[in-house]
Amino acid sequence: TKSNKLKTTTDFLRMQASSSDEDALGVSASSSASPGTHKVKVIALASAQVSVSNGRASQTDPVYGDGTFFLNIDGVDHPIDIGAGTGYASTLEGIAQAIRDQDLDVTADVVDTGQDGAQRYQLVMRSKVVGDDGAFSLTLDSGNAALDTLINEVDANQRAPGQNAHLQVNGVDVYRSSNSISDAIPGVTLDLKAQDAAKEITVVVTTDAEETSKQINDFVEA
C-alpha cells in the first residue's frame, strides 16, 4: 500500500511555491506544478460593488412619495416600486426592504452611522457577486424630487467598484472574478491580498524535499 504512493511522479514528488511578498500575494502548489520562476504583478483586486447615499435625519419619514426606479444589474433592469399600493413605505427603510425582497444579486440596508442630525442614516447597497458581473446602477423612472435625489446619490457614490481581479503573470494580462486564482500558473494557486501595479512579485516553484522524503520514510517504516 505504501509503495503504491511511489508509483508515479505526481504521487511521489511534492511541490512547494514561495512568494517574494506574502503580504501581497500568497501562493501554494499542487503535485502537478512544474519547477520554475514566475513574475506576477497584482494590478487590481476583485471586489463587489458598494454604493451609498448621503446621510438622512430619519429612516422612517415618508418623504419619497409614490415612485419607481430601475436597479440595473449586469445590463438587466429590475423595477422597484414604492409608495401607495406597493406594500413598501416611502421611507428610507421602505426602499431598502423593497430592494431586499426582490431577492436579486444586490441587497440594501439602512445604516445608523451614529452621527447627530442630518447625517445619521445612510442607504447602503452592495452586490452579492464579486467582479464585473455584480456591478449595478440606479435610474429613476417616476417619482418626486426627494426620490430622484436619493437615487442619484447612490448611483454616483461608489465606495467600492464591482470589478474583476487584474494581474500580470509573466507579462500576460489575466482577469478573474475572484482573488483566488488557480489557473494562471498550472498547478499553482495565487491568493491576491494587496494591489500594487508597480510592484513585481517573484513566485518560485520547487520540489518540496521534506514532503517527498516523508513518502519514502513512510514506505521504509511500513
JSON list of C-alpha atoms in Angstrom, two decimals:
[
{"chain": "A", "resi": 1, "resn": "THR", "atom": "CA", "xyz": [0.00, 0.00, 0.00]},
{"chain": "A", "resi": 2, "resn": "LYS", "atom": "CA", "xyz": [2.74, 2.46, 0.87]},
{"chain": "A", "resi": 3, "resn": "SER", "atom": "CA", "xyz": [4.72, 1.60, -2.25]},
{"chain": "A", "resi": 4, "resn": "ASN", "atom": "CA", "xyz": [1.70, 2.44, -4.42]},
{"chain": "A", "resi": 5, "resn": "LYS", "atom": "CA", "xyz": [2.24, 6.08, -3.45]},
{"chain": "A", "resi": 6, "resn": "LEU", "atom": "CA", "xyz": [5.66, 5.94, -5.12]},
{"chain": "A", "resi": 7, "resn": "LYS", "atom": "CA", "xyz": [4.46, 4.63, -8.49]},
{"chain": "A", "resi": 8, "resn": "THR", "atom": "CA", "xyz": [4.05, 7.92, -10.33]},
{"chain": "A", "resi": 9, "resn": "THR", "atom": "CA", "xyz": [5.90, 11.21, -10.28]},
{"chain": "A", "resi": 10, "resn": "THR", "atom": "CA", "xyz": [2.81, 13.18, -9.27]},
{"chain": "A", "resi": 11, "resn": "ASP", "atom": "CA", "xyz": [2.26, 10.84, -6.32]},
{"chain": "A", "resi": 12, "resn": "PHE", "atom": "CA", "xyz": [5.89, 10.71, -5.32]},
{"chain": "A", "resi": 13, "resn": "LEU", "atom": "CA", "xyz": [7.08, 14.29, -5.76]},
{"chain": "A", "resi": 14, "resn": "ARG", "atom": "CA", "xyz": [5.65, 17.07, -3.62]},
{"chain": "A", "resi": 15, "resn": "MET", "atom": "CA", "xyz": [5.96, 20.65, -4.85]},
{"chain": "A", "resi": 16, "resn": "GLN", "atom": "CA", "xyz": [6.07, 23.91, -2.97]},
{"chain": "A", "resi": 17, "resn": "ALA", "atom": "CA", "xyz": [5.74, 27.56, -4.00]},
{"chain": "A", "resi": 18, "resn": "SER", "atom": "CA", "xyz": [7.04, 30.72, -2.40]},
{"chain": "A", "resi": 19, "resn": "SER", "atom": "CA", "xyz": [6.26, 34.41, -2.91]},
{"chain": "A", "resi": 20, "resn": "SER", "atom": "CA", "xyz": [8.69, 37.27, -2.52]},
{"chain": "A", "resi": 21, "resn": "ASP", "atom": "CA", "xyz": [5.86, 39.28, -0.89]},
{"chain": "A", "resi": 22, "resn": "GLU", "atom": "CA", "xyz": [3.46, 37.11, 1.10]},
{"chain": "A", "resi": 23, "resn": "ASP", "atom": "CA", "xyz": [1.56, 40.19, 2.31]},
{"chain": "A", "resi": 24, "resn": "ALA", "atom": "CA", "xyz": [0.51, 40.98, -1.27]},
{"chain": "A", "resi": 25, "resn": "LEU", "atom": "CA", "xyz": [0.43, 37.52, -2.85]},
{"chain": "A", "resi": 26, "resn": "GLY", "atom": "CA", "xyz": [0.04, 34.14, -1.18]},
{"chain": "A", "resi": 27, "resn": "VAL", "atom": "CA", "xyz": [0.92, 31.02, -3.17]},
{"chain": "A", "resi": 28, "resn": "SER", "atom": "CA", "xyz": [0.56, 27.25, -2.90]},
{"chain": "A", "resi": 29, "resn": "ALA", "atom": "CA", "xyz": [1.45, 24.42, -5.26]},
{"chain": "A", "resi": 30, "resn": "SER", "atom": "CA", "xyz": [-0.03, 21.02, -6.00]},
{"chain": "A", "resi": 31, "resn": "SER", "atom": "CA", "xyz": [1.90, 17.95, -7.15]},
{"chain": "A", "resi": 32, "resn": "SER", "atom": "CA", "xyz": [1.05, 18.81, -10.77]},
{"chain": "A", "resi": 33, "resn": "ALA", "atom": "CA", "xyz": [3.06, 22.05, -10.67]},
{"chain": "A", "resi": 34, "resn": "SER", "atom": "CA", "xyz": [6.36, 22.30, -12.52]},
{"chain": "A", "resi": 35, "resn": "PRO", "atom": "CA", "xyz": [9.53, 23.81, -11.08]},
{"chain": "A", "resi": 36, "resn": "GLY", "atom": "CA", "xyz": [10.15, 27.33, -12.30]},
{"chain": "A", "resi": 37, "resn": "THR", "atom": "CA", "xyz": [10.17, 31.05, -11.56]},
{"chain": "A", "resi": 38, "resn": "HIS", "atom": "CA", "xyz": [7.33, 33.41, -12.44]},
{"chain": "A", "resi": 39, "resn": "LYS", "atom": "CA", "xyz": [6.87, 37.17, -12.27]},
{"chain": "A", "resi": 40, "resn": "VAL", "atom": "CA", "xyz": [3.50, 38.46, -11.06]},
{"chain": "A", "resi": 41, "resn": "LYS", "atom": "CA", "xyz": [2.01, 41.95, -10.68]},
{"chain": "A", "resi": 42, "resn": "VAL", "atom": "CA", "xyz": [-1.26, 42.44, -8.76]},
{"chain": "A", "resi": 43, "resn": "ILE", "atom": "CA", "xyz": [-2.78, 45.41, -10.57]},
{"chain": "A", "resi": 44, "resn": "ALA", "atom": "CA", "xyz": [-6.29, 45.30, -9.07]},
{"chain": "A", "resi": 45, "resn": "LEU", "atom": "CA", "xyz": [-8.16, 43.12, -6.60]},
{"chain": "A", "resi": 46, "resn": "ALA", "atom": "CA", "xyz": [-11.58, 41.70, -7.40]},
{"chain": "A", "resi": 47, "resn": "SER", "atom": "CA", "xyz": [-14.29, 43.47, -5.42]},
{"chain": "A", "resi": 48, "resn": "ALA", "atom": "CA", "xyz": [-18.07, 43.62, -5.01]},
{"chain": "A", "resi": 49, "resn": "GLN", "atom": "CA", "xyz": [-19.70, 46.98, -5.63]},
{"chain": "A", "resi": 50, "resn": "VAL", "atom": "CA", "xyz": [-20.84, 49.02, -2.64]},
{"chain": "A", "resi": 51, "resn": "SER", "atom": "CA", "xyz": [-22.77, 52.27, -3.17]},
{"chain": "A", "resi": 52, "resn": "VAL", "atom": "CA", "xyz": [-24.20, 54.62, -0.54]},
{"chain": "A", "resi": 53, "resn": "SER", "atom": "CA", "xyz": [-26.42, 57.66, -0.20]},
{"chain": "A", "resi": 54, "resn": "ASN", "atom": "CA", "xyz": [-25.68, 60.81, 1.73]},
{"chain": "A", "resi": 55, "resn": "GLY", "atom": "CA", "xyz": [-26.91, 60.97, 5.30]},
{"chain": "A", "resi": 56, "resn": "ARG", "atom": "CA", "xyz": [-30.54, 61.49, 6.29]},
{"chain": "A", "resi": 57, "resn": "ALA", "atom": "CA", "xyz": [-32.01, 62.58, 9.61]},
{"chain": "A", "resi": 58, "resn": "SER", "atom": "CA", "xyz": [-34.64, 59.80, 9.65]},
{"chain": "A", "resi": 59, "resn": "GLN", "atom": "CA", "xyz": [-35.11, 56.33, 8.23]},
{"chain": "A", "resi": 60, "resn": "THR", "atom": "CA", "xyz": [-38.88, 56.37, 8.77]},
{"chain": "A", "resi": 61, "resn": "ASP", "atom": "CA", "xyz": [-40.05, 59.73, 7.37]},
{"chain": "A", "resi": 62, "resn": "PRO", "atom": "CA", "xyz": [-42.32, 59.08, 4.32]},
{"chain": "A", "resi": 63, "resn": "VAL", "atom": "CA", "xyz": [-40.78, 61.77, 2.13]},
{"chain": "A", "resi": 64, "resn": "TYR", "atom": "CA", "xyz": [-40.19, 59.83, -1.09]},
{"chain": "A", "resi": 65, "resn": "GLY", "atom": "CA", "xyz": [-43.79, 59.59, -2.33]},
{"chain": "A", "resi": 66, "resn": "ASP", "atom": "CA", "xyz": [-45.03, 57.07, -4.89]},
{"chain": "A", "resi": 67, "resn": "GLY", "atom": "CA", "xyz": [-42.41, 56.10, -7.41]},
{"chain": "A", "resi": 68, "resn": "THR", "atom": "CA", "xyz": [-40.46, 53.57, -9.41]},
{"chain": "A", "resi": 69, "resn": "PHE", "atom": "CA", "xyz": [-36.75, 53.25, -10.04]},
{"chain": "A", "resi": 70, "resn": "PHE", "atom": "CA", "xyz": [-34.72, 50.74, -12.00]},
{"chain": "A", "resi": 71, "resn": "LEU", "atom": "CA", "xyz": [-31.94, 48.65, -10.49]},
{"chain": "A", "resi": 72, "resn": "ASN", "atom": "CA", "xyz": [-29.72, 47.60, -13.37]},
{"chain": "A", "resi": 73, "resn": "ILE", "atom": "CA", "xyz": [-27.61, 44.51, -12.67]},
{"chain": "A", "resi": 74, "resn": "ASP", "atom": "CA", "xyz": [-25.28, 43.21, -15.36]},
{"chain": "A", "resi": 75, "resn": "GLY", "atom": "CA", "xyz": [-27.29, 45.01, -18.07]},
{"chain": "A", "resi": 76, "resn": "VAL", "atom": "CA", "xyz": [-30.77, 43.93, -16.90]},
{"chain": "A", "resi": 77, "resn": "ASP", "atom": "CA", "xyz": [-33.27, 46.46, -15.48]},
{"chain": "A", "resi": 78, "resn": "HIS", "atom": "CA", "xyz": [-35.30, 45.44, -12.43]},
{"chain": "A", "resi": 79, "resn": "PRO", "atom": "CA", "xyz": [-38.15, 47.82, -11.49]},
{"chain": "A", "resi": 80, "resn": "ILE", "atom": "CA", "xyz": [-38.51, 48.69, -7.79]},
{"chain": "A", "resi": 81, "resn": "ASP", "atom": "CA", "xyz": [-41.85, 50.25, -6.74]},
{"chain": "A", "resi": 82, "resn": "ILE", "atom": "CA", "xyz": [-42.54, 52.14, -3.51]},
{"chain": "A", "resi": 83, "resn": "GLY", "atom": "CA", "xyz": [-45.49, 54.01, -2.10]},
{"chain": "A", "resi": 84, "resn": "ALA", "atom": "CA", "xyz": [-49.27, 53.51, -2.18]},
{"chain": "A", "resi": 85, "resn": "GLY", "atom": "CA", "xyz": [-50.42, 50.03, -3.14]},
{"chain": "A", "resi": 86, "resn": "THR", "atom": "CA", "xyz": [-46.93, 48.51, -3.26]},
{"chain": "A", "resi": 87, "resn": "GLY", "atom": "CA", "xyz": [-46.59, 47.36, 0.34]},
{"chain": "A", "resi": 88, "resn": "TYR", "atom": "CA", "xyz": [-43.43, 49.41, 0.77]},
{"chain": "A", "resi": 89, "resn": "ALA", "atom": "CA", "xyz": [-43.44, 52.70, 2.66]},
{"chain": "A", "resi": 90, "resn": "SER", "atom": "CA", "xyz": [-41.99, 55.81, 1.05]},
{"chain": "A", "resi": 91, "resn": "THR", "atom": "CA", "xyz": [-39.18, 55.84, 3.61]},
{"chain": "A", "resi": 92, "resn": "LEU", "atom": "CA", "xyz": [-35.51, 55.03, 3.59]},
{"chain": "A", "resi": 93, "resn": "GLU", "atom": "CA", "xyz": [-36.21, 51.69, 5.30]},
{"chain": "A", "resi": 94, "resn": "GLY", "atom": "CA", "xyz": [-39.13, 51.01, 2.94]},
{"chain": "A", "resi": 95, "resn": "ILE", "atom": "CA", "xyz": [-36.85, 51.44, -0.08]},
{"chain": "A", "resi": 96, "resn": "ALA", "atom": "CA", "xyz": [-34.23, 49.13, 1.41]},
{"chain": "A", "resi": 97, "resn": "GLN", "atom": "CA", "xyz": [-36.88, 46.49, 2.14]},
{"chain": "A", "resi": 98, "resn": "ALA", "atom": "CA", "xyz": [-38.28, 46.75, -1.41]},
{"chain": "A", "resi": 99, "resn": "ILE", "atom": "CA", "xyz": [-34.82, 46.04, -2.80]},
{"chain": "A", "resi": 100, "resn": "ARG", "atom": "CA", "xyz": [-34.17, 43.13, -0.43]},
{"chain": "A", "resi": 101, "resn": "ASP", "atom": "CA", "xyz": [-37.49, 41.48, -1.22]},
{"chain": "A", "resi": 102, "resn": "GLN", "atom": "CA", "xyz": [-36.63, 41.32, -4.92]},
{"chain": "A", "resi": 103, "resn": "ASP", "atom": "CA", "xyz": [-34.10, 38.61, -3.95]},
{"chain": "A", "resi": 104, "resn": "LEU", "atom": "CA", "xyz": [-31.61, 39.85, -6.53]},
{"chain": "A", "resi": 105, "resn": "ASP", "atom": "CA", "xyz": [-27.81, 39.80, -6.51]},
{"chain": "A", "resi": 106, "resn": "VAL", "atom": "CA", "xyz": [-27.91, 43.25, -4.89]},
{"chain": "A", "resi": 107, "resn": "THR", "atom": "CA", "xyz": [-29.13, 43.89, -1.35]},
{"chain": "A", "resi": 108, "resn": "ALA", "atom": "CA", "xyz": [-29.75, 47.07, 0.65]},
{"chain": "A", "resi": 109, "resn": "ASP", "atom": "CA", "xyz": [-29.72, 48.20, 4.28]},
{"chain": "A", "resi": 110, "resn": "VAL", "atom": "CA", "xyz": [-30.15, 51.41, 6.22]},
{"chain": "A", "resi": 111, "resn": "VAL", "atom": "CA", "xyz": [-27.05, 52.00, 8.31]},
{"chain": "A", "resi": 112, "resn": "ASP", "atom": "CA", "xyz": [-27.15, 54.05, 11.51]},
{"chain": "A", "resi": 113, "resn": "THR", "atom": "CA", "xyz": [-23.83, 55.91, 11.42]},
{"chain": "A", "resi": 114, "resn": "GLY", "atom": "CA", "xyz": [-24.27, 57.26, 14.94]},
{"chain": "A", "resi": 115, "resn": "GLN", "atom": "CA", "xyz": [-23.78, 60.82, 13.77]},
{"chain": "A", "resi": 116, "resn": "ASP", "atom": "CA", "xyz": [-26.12, 63.51, 15.02]},
{"chain": "A", "resi": 117, "resn": "GLY", "atom": "CA", "xyz": [-28.51, 65.41, 12.79]},
{"chain": "A", "resi": 118, "resn": "ALA", "atom": "CA", "xyz": [-28.96, 65.02, 9.06]},
{"chain": "A", "resi": 119, "resn": "GLN", "atom": "CA", "xyz": [-26.05, 62.61, 8.56]},
{"chain": "A", "resi": 120, "resn": "ARG", "atom": "CA", "xyz": [-27.25, 59.78, 10.80]},
{"chain": "A", "resi": 121, "resn": "TYR", "atom": "CA", "xyz": [-28.87, 57.31, 8.35]},
{"chain": "A", "resi": 122, "resn": "GLN", "atom": "CA", "xyz": [-27.47, 56.13, 5.02]},
{"chain": "A", "resi": 123, "resn": "LEU", "atom": "CA", "xyz": [-28.89, 53.79, 2.40]},
{"chain": "A", "resi": 124, "resn": "VAL", "atom": "CA", "xyz": [-26.17, 51.25, 1.64]},
{"chain": "A", "resi": 125, "resn": "MET", "atom": "CA", "xyz": [-26.44, 48.96, -1.38]},
{"chain": "A", "resi": 126, "resn": "ARG", "atom": "CA", "xyz": [-23.99, 46.14, -2.03]},
{"chain": "A", "resi": 127, "resn": "SER", "atom": "CA", "xyz": [-23.62, 43.42, -4.61]},
{"chain": "A", "resi": 128, "resn": "LYS", "atom": "CA", "xyz": [-23.58, 39.79, -3.53]},
{"chain": "A", "resi": 129, "resn": "VAL", "atom": "CA", "xyz": [-21.43, 38.97, -6.59]},
{"chain": "A", "resi": 130, "resn": "VAL", "atom": "CA", "xyz": [-17.74, 39.80, -6.77]},
{"chain": "A", "resi": 131, "resn": "GLY", "atom": "CA", "xyz": [-16.45, 41.19, -10.06]},
{"chain": "A", "resi": 132, "resn": "ASP", "atom": "CA", "xyz": [-17.82, 42.87, -13.17]},
{"chain": "A", "resi": 133, "resn": "ASP", "atom": "CA", "xyz": [-20.90, 40.64, -13.29]},
{"chain": "A", "resi": 134, "resn": "GLY", "atom": "CA", "xyz": [-22.11, 42.10, -9.99]},
{"chain": "A", "resi": 135, "resn": "ALA", "atom": "CA", "xyz": [-21.85, 45.77, -10.99]},
{"chain": "A", "resi": 136, "resn": "PHE", "atom": "CA", "xyz": [-25.11, 47.72, -10.70]},
{"chain": "A", "resi": 137, "resn": "SER", "atom": "CA", "xyz": [-26.59, 51.16, -11.35]},
{"chain": "A", "resi": 138, "resn": "LEU", "atom": "CA", "xyz": [-29.77, 53.06, -10.50]},
{"chain": "A", "resi": 139, "resn": "THR", "atom": "CA", "xyz": [-32.06, 55.25, -12.60]},
{"chain": "A", "resi": 140, "resn": "LEU", "atom": "CA", "xyz": [-35.34, 56.94, -11.70]},
{"chain": "A", "resi": 141, "resn": "ASP", "atom": "CA", "xyz": [-38.44, 56.07, -13.72]},
{"chain": "A", "resi": 142, "resn": "SER", "atom": "CA", "xyz": [-41.01, 58.16, -11.87]},
{"chain": "A", "resi": 143, "resn": "GLY", "atom": "CA", "xyz": [-41.18, 59.91, -8.51]},
{"chain": "A", "resi": 144, "resn": "ASN", "atom": "CA", "xyz": [-40.74, 63.13, -6.60]},
{"chain": "A", "resi": 145, "resn": "ALA", "atom": "CA", "xyz": [-37.63, 65.27, -6.17]},
{"chain": "A", "resi": 146, "resn": "ALA", "atom": "CA", "xyz": [-36.62, 63.58, -2.90]},
{"chain": "A", "resi": 147, "resn": "LEU", "atom": "CA", "xyz": [-36.59, 60.13, -4.53]},
{"chain": "A", "resi": 148, "resn": "ASP", "atom": "CA", "xyz": [-34.72, 61.49, -7.53]},
{"chain": "A", "resi": 149, "resn": "THR", "atom": "CA", "xyz": [-32.04, 62.98, -5.27]},
{"chain": "A", "resi": 150, "resn": "LEU", "atom": "CA", "xyz": [-31.65, 59.76, -3.30]},
{"chain": "A", "resi": 151, "resn": "ILE", "atom": "CA", "xyz": [-31.33, 57.58, -6.41]},
{"chain": "A", "resi": 152, "resn": "ASN", "atom": "CA", "xyz": [-28.78, 59.93, -7.96]},
{"chain": "A", "resi": 153, "resn": "GLU", "atom": "CA", "xyz": [-26.72, 59.98, -4.76]},
{"chain": "A", "resi": 154, "resn": "VAL", "atom": "CA", "xyz": [-26.47, 56.21, -4.53]},
{"chain": "A", "resi": 155, "resn": "ASP", "atom": "CA", "xyz": [-25.74, 55.83, -8.23]},
{"chain": "A", "resi": 156, "resn": "ALA", "atom": "CA", "xyz": [-22.91, 58.38, -8.09]},
{"chain": "A", "resi": 157, "resn": "ASN", "atom": "CA", "xyz": [-21.32, 57.38, -4.79]},
{"chain": "A", "resi": 158, "resn": "GLN", "atom": "CA", "xyz": [-19.43, 54.10, -5.11]},
{"chain": "A", "resi": 159, "resn": "ARG", "atom": "CA", "xyz": [-17.43, 53.18, -2.04]},
{"chain": "A", "resi": 160, "resn": "ALA", "atom": "CA", "xyz": [-16.11, 50.06, -3.79]},
{"chain": "A", "resi": 161, "resn": "PRO", "atom": "CA", "xyz": [-16.32, 49.22, -7.51]},
{"chain": "A", "resi": 162, "resn": "GLY", "atom": "CA", "xyz": [-17.65, 45.98, -8.94]},
{"chain": "A", "resi": 163, "resn": "GLN", "atom": "CA", "xyz": [-14.53, 44.83, -10.75]},
{"chain": "A", "resi": 164, "resn": "ASN", "atom": "CA", "xyz": [-12.57, 41.71, -11.67]},
{"chain": "A", "resi": 165, "resn": "ALA", "atom": "CA", "xyz": [-9.10, 41.00, -10.38]},
{"chain": "A", "resi": 166, "resn": "HIS", "atom": "CA", "xyz": [-6.39, 42.11, -12.79]},
{"chain": "A", "resi": 167, "resn": "LEU", "atom": "CA", "xyz": [-2.89, 40.72, -12.63]},
{"chain": "A", "resi": 168, "resn": "GLN", "atom": "CA", "xyz": [0.05, 40.18, -14.94]},
{"chain": "A", "resi": 169, "resn": "VAL", "atom": "CA", "xyz": [1.65, 36.75, -15.00]},
{"chain": "A", "resi": 170, "resn": "ASN", "atom": "CA", "xyz": [4.96, 36.70, -16.83]},
{"chain": "A", "resi": 171, "resn": "GLY", "atom": "CA", "xyz": [3.86, 39.81, -18.72]},
{"chain": "A", "resi": 172, "resn": "VAL", "atom": "CA", "xyz": [0.43, 38.42, -19.72]},
{"chain": "A", "resi": 173, "resn": "ASP", "atom": "CA", "xyz": [-2.70, 40.26, -18.50]},
{"chain": "A", "resi": 174, "resn": "VAL", "atom": "CA", "xyz": [-5.08, 37.97, -16.62]},
{"chain": "A", "resi": 175, "resn": "TYR", "atom": "CA", "xyz": [-8.60, 38.87, -15.39]},
{"chain": "A", "resi": 176, "resn": "ARG", "atom": "CA", "xyz": [-10.68, 36.81, -12.98]},
{"chain": "A", "resi": 177, "resn": "SER", "atom": "CA", "xyz": [-13.79, 37.39, -10.83]},
{"chain": "A", "resi": 178, "resn": "SER", "atom": "CA", "xyz": [-12.05, 36.04, -7.72]},
{"chain": "A", "resi": 179, "resn": "ASN", "atom": "CA", "xyz": [-8.96, 36.88, -5.69]},
{"chain": "A", "resi": 180, "resn": "SER", "atom": "CA", "xyz": [-8.05, 33.19, -5.54]},
{"chain": "A", "resi": 181, "resn": "ILE", "atom": "CA", "xyz": [-6.75, 32.11, -8.94]},
{"chain": "A", "resi": 182, "resn": "SER", "atom": "CA", "xyz": [-5.76, 28.53, -9.70]},
{"chain": "A", "resi": 183, "resn": "ASP", "atom": "CA", "xyz": [-5.49, 28.50, -13.49]},
{"chain": "A", "resi": 184, "resn": "ALA", "atom": "CA", "xyz": [-2.99, 31.26, -14.31]},
{"chain": "A", "resi": 185, "resn": "ILE", "atom": "CA", "xyz": [0.06, 29.10, -13.49]},
{"chain": "A", "resi": 186, "resn": "PRO", "atom": "CA", "xyz": [-0.52, 25.32, -13.88]},
{"chain": "A", "resi": 187, "resn": "GLY", "atom": "CA", "xyz": [-0.65, 23.61, -10.51]},
{"chain": "A", "resi": 188, "resn": "VAL", "atom": "CA", "xyz": [-0.24, 26.87, -8.56]},
{"chain": "A", "resi": 189, "resn": "THR", "atom": "CA", "xyz": [-2.91, 28.79, -6.65]},
{"chain": "A", "resi": 190, "resn": "LEU", "atom": "CA", "xyz": [-2.44, 32.55, -6.31]},
{"chain": "A", "resi": 191, "resn": "ASP", "atom": "CA", "xyz": [-4.19, 34.34, -3.44]},
{"chain": "A", "resi": 192, "resn": "LEU", "atom": "CA", "xyz": [-4.30, 38.07, -4.14]},
{"chain": "A", "resi": 193, "resn": "LYS", "atom": "CA", "xyz": [-4.11, 40.16, -0.98]},
{"chain": "A", "resi": 194, "resn": "ALA", "atom": "CA", "xyz": [-2.98, 43.66, -1.94]},
{"chain": "A", "resi": 195, "resn": "GLN", "atom": "CA", "xyz": [-2.66, 45.55, -5.20]},
{"chain": "A", "resi": 196, "resn": "ASP", "atom": "CA", "xyz": [0.34, 47.50, -6.44]},
{"chain": "A", "resi": 197, "resn": "ALA", "atom": "CA", "xyz": [0.63, 47.85, -10.20]},
{"chain": "A", "resi": 198, "resn": "ALA", "atom": "CA", "xyz": [4.28, 48.91, -9.97]},
{"chain": "A", "resi": 199, "resn": "LYS", "atom": "CA", "xyz": [5.47, 46.00, -7.83]},
{"chain": "A", "resi": 200, "resn": "GLU", "atom": "CA", "xyz": [6.75, 42.80, -9.41]},
{"chain": "A", "resi": 201, "resn": "ILE", "atom": "CA", "xyz": [6.49, 39.73, -7.19]},
{"chain": "A", "resi": 202, "resn": "THR", "atom": "CA", "xyz": [8.60, 36.65, -7.77]},
{"chain": "A", "resi": 203, "resn": "VAL", "atom": "CA", "xyz": [6.93, 33.25, -7.42]},
{"chain": "A", "resi": 204, "resn": "VAL", "atom": "CA", "xyz": [9.29, 30.27, -7.21]},
{"chain": "A", "resi": 205, "resn": "VAL", "atom": "CA", "xyz": [8.06, 26.68, -7.58]},
{"chain": "A", "resi": 206, "resn": "THR", "atom": "CA", "xyz": [10.43, 23.95, -6.37]},
{"chain": "A", "resi": 207, "resn": "THR", "atom": "CA", "xyz": [10.38, 20.35, -5.17]},
{"chain": "A", "resi": 208, "resn": "ASP", "atom": "CA", "xyz": [9.40, 20.03, -1.52]},
{"chain": "A", "resi": 209, "resn": "ALA", "atom": "CA", "xyz": [12.22, 17.80, -0.32]},
{"chain": "A", "resi": 210, "resn": "GLU", "atom": "CA", "xyz": [10.76, 17.38, 3.16]},
{"chain": "A", "resi": 211, "resn": "GLU", "atom": "CA", "xyz": [7.36, 16.16, 1.97]},
{"chain": "A", "resi": 212, "resn": "THR", "atom": "CA", "xyz": [8.90, 13.98, -0.73]},
{"chain": "A", "resi": 213, "resn": "SER", "atom": "CA", "xyz": [11.26, 12.29, 1.75]},
{"chain": "A", "resi": 214, "resn": "LYS", "atom": "CA", "xyz": [8.30, 11.67, 4.02]},
{"chain": "A", "resi": 215, "resn": "GLN", "atom": "CA", "xyz": [6.79, 9.44, 1.33]},
{"chain": "A", "resi": 216, "resn": "ILE", "atom": "CA", "xyz": [9.97, 7.36, 1.35]},
{"chain": "A", "resi": 217, "resn": "ASN", "atom": "CA", "xyz": [10.15, 7.23, 5.14]},
{"chain": "A", "resi": 218, "resn": "ASP", "atom": "CA", "xyz": [6.54, 6.02, 5.33]},
{"chain": "A", "resi": 219, "resn": "PHE", "atom": "CA", "xyz": [7.43, 3.19, 2.92]},
{"chain": "A", "resi": 220, "resn": "VAL", "atom": "CA", "xyz": [10.59, 2.26, 4.85]},
{"chain": "A", "resi": 221, "resn": "GLU", "atom": "CA", "xyz": [8.77, 2.27, 8.18]},
{"chain": "A", "resi": 222, "resn": "ALA", "atom": "CA", "xyz": [5.97, 0.12, 6.74]}
]
